[in-house]
Amino acid sequence: MARLVAFDEERAIQKAMEVFWKKGYAATSMRDLTDAMQINSSSLYNTIGDKHQLFVRCIRHYTKMRIQAIEQRYADLGSSIQVLENFIKDAADIITTEPNSCMCIKATFEIEGDNPDIQAVINAYDDFTHQFLKNLIEHAQNQGEIDGNESADTIADYLNSLFIGWYNSFVLHKNRNKILNMAGFAIRHLRC
């Protein structure tokens, strides 16, 4: 009797996420997904659901991975301003080296905010990033490393909007130096 191979849902979600990340939601077929996940379509429907449900799971998986990476990378790196500067440099590096751009930004432009399930996941990730930056900024302000007269909320919003703009710029121009120069400019203007 043949032995059943256990279905590794986490691995399957990872594989599907990679396909969606590369091709986008609309360009990804069910065949692309089942091939990558190494399952048949009935198994996909029975375990996870349809393409939309799988995409929501993949966006959740992506944002969870990003949040874990941020929490691990910046757990104990020293002063808040140094962590903030490293975060900005890392953002510029990721934007210019990641082959498929940011999955959340791609999804946002593709769905145009029309899907509340996907938008909720992306908004939660954006809120996490905003709060992470705001906490660093407030701590740096308390230490006198950043001007305390500016709103930490506004600075965090500004940095988030910069990152999105850098993604767009890099997609259009593929100019790594341009992004790195803007990152340097942002860092120089943070300090008092």
CSV table of C-alpha atoms in Angstrom, one decimal:
chain,number,residue,atom,x,y,z
A,1,MET,CA,0.0,0.0,0.0
A,2,ALA,CA,1.3,3.4,-0.9
A,3,ARG,CA,2.2,5.7,1.9
A,4,LEU,CA,0.4,9.1,2.0
A,5,VAL,CA,2.7,12.1,2.0
A,6,ALA,CA,1.7,14.6,4.6
A,7,PHE,CA,0.7,18.0,3.2
A,8,ASP,CA,2.9,20.7,4.4
A,9,GLU,CA,0.6,23.7,4.3
A,10,GLU,CA,3.2,26.2,5.4
A,11,ARG,CA,5.6,25.1,2.6
A,12,ALA,CA,2.7,25.2,0.1
A,13,ILE,CA,1.8,28.7,1.2
A,14,GLN,CA,5.4,29.8,0.8
A,15,LYS,CA,5.6,28.3,-2.7
A,16,ALA,CA,2.3,30.0,-3.7
A,17,MET,CA,3.5,33.3,-2.2
A,18,GLU,CA,6.6,33.1,-4.4
A,19,VAL,CA,4.4,32.7,-7.5
A,20,PHE,CA,2.0,35.5,-6.6
A,21,TRP,CA,5.0,37.7,-5.7
A,22,LYS,CA,6.7,37.2,-9.0
A,23,LYS,CA,3.7,37.3,-11.3
A,24,GLY,CA,1.0,39.3,-9.4
A,25,TYR,CA,-2.5,38.1,-8.6
A,26,ALA,CA,-4.1,38.6,-12.0
A,27,ALA,CA,-1.3,36.9,-14.0
A,28,THR,CA,-1.1,33.9,-11.8
A,29,SER,CA,-3.2,30.9,-12.9
A,30,MET,CA,-4.5,28.1,-10.8
A,31,ARG,CA,-2.2,25.8,-12.8
A,32,ASP,CA,0.8,28.0,-11.8
A,33,LEU,CA,-0.2,27.7,-8.1
A,34,THR,CA,-0.9,23.9,-8.1
A,35,ASP,CA,2.4,23.3,-10.0
A,36,ALA,CA,4.4,25.3,-7.5
A,37,MET,CA,2.6,23.9,-4.5
A,38,GLN,CA,2.9,20.3,-6.0
A,39,ILE,CA,-0.8,19.6,-5.3
A,40,ASN,CA,-3.8,19.1,-7.5
A,41,SER,CA,-6.6,21.7,-7.7
A,42,SER,CA,-9.0,19.6,-5.7
A,43,SER,CA,-6.5,19.4,-2.8
A,44,LEU,CA,-6.0,23.2,-3.0
A,45,TYR,CA,-9.8,23.9,-2.8
A,46,ASN,CA,-10.2,21.3,0.0
A,47,THR,CA,-7.4,22.6,2.2
A,48,ILE,CA,-7.1,26.3,1.5
A,49,GLY,CA,-9.9,27.4,-0.7
A,50,ASP,CA,-10.0,29.3,-4.0
A,51,LYS,CA,-7.3,31.6,-5.5
A,52,HIS,CA,-8.5,34.6,-3.6
A,53,GLN,CA,-8.4,32.9,-0.3
A,54,LEU,CA,-4.9,31.6,-1.1
A,55,PHE,CA,-3.8,35.1,-2.1
A,56,VAL,CA,-5.0,36.5,1.3
A,57,ARG,CA,-3.1,33.7,3.1
A,58,CYS,CA,0.0,34.5,1.0
A,59,ILE,CA,-0.1,38.2,1.8
A,60,ARG,CA,-0.5,37.3,5.5
A,61,HIS,CA,2.5,35.0,5.2
A,62,TYR,CA,4.5,37.6,3.5
A,63,THR,CA,3.8,40.3,6.1
A,64,LYS,CA,4.4,37.9,9.0
A,65,MET,CA,7.8,37.1,7.5
A,66,ARG,CA,8.6,40.8,7.2
A,67,ILE,CA,7.5,41.6,10.7
A,68,GLN,CA,9.6,38.7,12.1
A,69,ALA,CA,12.6,39.9,10.1
A,70,ILE,CA,12.3,43.4,11.4
A,71,GLU,CA,11.9,42.3,15.0
A,72,GLN,CA,14.9,40.0,14.8
A,73,ARG,CA,17.1,42.3,12.8
A,74,TYR,CA,16.6,45.4,15.0
A,75,ALA,CA,16.2,43.8,18.4
A,76,ASP,CA,19.5,44.9,19.9
A,77,LEU,CA,21.4,47.3,17.6
A,78,GLY,CA,22.2,50.2,19.9
A,79,SER,CA,20.8,53.7,19.9
A,80,SER,CA,17.4,54.5,18.3
A,81,ILE,CA,18.9,56.8,15.7
A,82,GLN,CA,21.4,54.1,14.7
A,83,VAL,CA,18.6,51.6,14.4
A,84,LEU,CA,16.5,54.1,12.4
A,85,GLU,CA,19.5,54.8,10.1
A,86,ASN,CA,20.1,51.1,9.6
A,87,PHE,CA,16.4,50.6,8.8
A,88,ILE,CA,16.5,53.2,6.1
A,89,LYS,CA,19.7,51.8,4.6
A,90,ASP,CA,18.2,48.3,4.7
A,91,ALA,CA,15.0,49.5,3.1
A,92,ALA,CA,17.0,51.1,0.2
A,93,ASP,CA,19.1,47.9,-0.1
A,94,ILE,CA,16.0,45.6,-0.2
A,95,ILE,CA,14.2,47.8,-2.7
A,96,THR,CA,17.1,47.7,-5.0
A,97,THR,CA,18.1,44.1,-4.7
A,98,GLU,CA,14.8,42.2,-4.2
A,99,PRO,CA,13.9,40.8,-7.6
A,100,ASN,CA,10.1,41.1,-7.3
A,101,SER,CA,9.7,44.4,-5.4
A,102,CYS,CA,7.4,44.6,-2.4
A,103,MET,CA,4.5,42.1,-2.5
A,104,CYS,CA,2.3,44.5,-0.5
A,105,ILE,CA,2.9,47.4,-2.8
A,106,LYS,CA,2.4,45.3,-5.8
A,107,ALA,CA,-0.9,43.9,-4.4
A,108,THR,CA,-2.1,47.4,-3.4
A,109,PHE,CA,-1.7,48.7,-6.9
A,110,GLU,CA,-3.2,45.6,-8.4
A,111,ILE,CA,-6.3,45.5,-6.3
A,112,GLU,CA,-6.6,49.2,-6.0
A,113,GLY,CA,-8.0,49.0,-2.5
A,114,ASP,CA,-11.1,47.1,-3.7
A,115,ASN,CA,-10.6,44.0,-1.6
A,116,PRO,CA,-11.2,44.5,2.1
A,117,ASP,CA,-9.5,41.2,3.2
A,118,ILE,CA,-6.3,42.0,1.4
A,119,GLN,CA,-6.4,45.7,2.3
A,120,ALA,CA,-6.8,44.7,6.0
A,121,VAL,CA,-3.6,42.6,5.9
A,122,ILE,CA,-1.6,45.3,4.1
A,123,ASN,CA,-3.0,48.0,6.5
A,124,ALA,CA,-2.0,45.9,9.5
A,125,TYR,CA,1.6,45.6,8.1
A,126,ASP,CA,1.7,49.3,7.4
A,127,ASP,CA,0.5,50.1,10.9
A,128,PHE,CA,3.2,47.8,12.4
A,129,THR,CA,5.9,49.6,10.3
A,130,HIS,CA,4.5,53.0,11.3
A,131,GLN,CA,4.5,52.1,15.0
A,132,PHE,CA,8.0,50.6,14.8
A,133,LEU,CA,9.3,53.8,13.2
A,134,LYS,CA,7.4,56.1,15.5
A,135,ASN,CA,8.7,54.3,18.6
A,136,LEU,CA,12.3,54.7,17.3
A,137,ILE,CA,11.7,58.4,16.4
A,138,GLU,CA,10.2,59.2,19.8
A,139,HIS,CA,13.1,57.5,21.6
A,140,ALA,CA,15.6,59.3,19.4
A,141,GLN,CA,13.8,62.6,20.2
A,142,ASN,CA,13.9,61.9,23.9
A,143,GLN,CA,17.7,61.3,23.6
A,144,GLY,CA,18.1,64.5,21.7
A,145,GLU,CA,19.2,62.8,18.5
A,146,ILE,CA,16.2,64.0,16.4
A,147,ASP,CA,14.4,67.4,16.6
A,148,GLY,CA,11.8,67.0,19.3
A,149,ASN,CA,9.6,69.8,17.8
A,150,GLU,CA,8.5,67.6,14.9
A,151,SER,CA,5.7,65.0,15.3
A,152,ALA,CA,7.0,61.5,15.5
A,153,ASP,CA,3.8,60.4,13.7
A,154,THR,CA,4.5,62.8,10.8
A,155,ILE,CA,8.1,61.7,10.5
A,156,ALA,CA,7.1,58.0,10.5
A,157,ASP,CA,4.4,58.7,7.8
A,158,TYR,CA,7.0,60.6,5.8
A,159,LEU,CA,9.5,57.8,6.0
A,160,ASN,CA,6.9,55.2,5.0
A,161,SER,CA,5.9,57.4,2.0
A,162,LEU,CA,9.6,57.7,1.0
A,163,PHE,CA,9.9,53.9,0.9
A,164,ILE,CA,6.9,53.5,-1.3
A,165,GLY,CA,8.2,56.2,-3.6
A,166,TRP,CA,11.6,54.5,-3.7
A,167,TYR,CA,9.9,51.3,-4.8
A,168,ASN,CA,8.1,53.1,-7.6
A,169,SER,CA,11.2,54.9,-8.7
A,170,PHE,CA,13.3,51.7,-8.8
A,171,VAL,CA,10.6,49.9,-10.7
A,172,LEU,CA,10.6,52.7,-13.3
A,173,HIS,CA,14.3,53.5,-13.5
A,174,LYS,CA,16.2,50.5,-12.1
A,175,ASN,CA,18.8,53.0,-10.7
A,176,ARG,CA,20.2,51.7,-7.4
A,177,ASN,CA,22.5,54.7,-6.9
A,178,LYS,CA,19.5,57.1,-7.1
A,179,ILE,CA,17.7,55.2,-4.3
A,180,LEU,CA,20.9,55.0,-2.1
A,181,ASN,CA,21.5,58.7,-2.6
A,182,MET,CA,17.9,59.4,-1.5
A,183,ALA,CA,18.4,57.2,1.6
A,184,GLY,CA,21.6,59.1,2.5
A,185,PHE,CA,19.7,62.4,2.1
A,186,ALA,CA,16.9,61.2,4.4
A,187,ILE,CA,19.4,60.0,7.0
A,188,ARG,CA,21.3,63.3,7.0
A,189,HIS,CA,18.1,65.2,7.5
A,190,LEU,CA,16.9,63.2,10.4
A,191,ARG,CA,19.6,64.2,12.8
A,192,CYS,CA,19.4,67.5,14.7
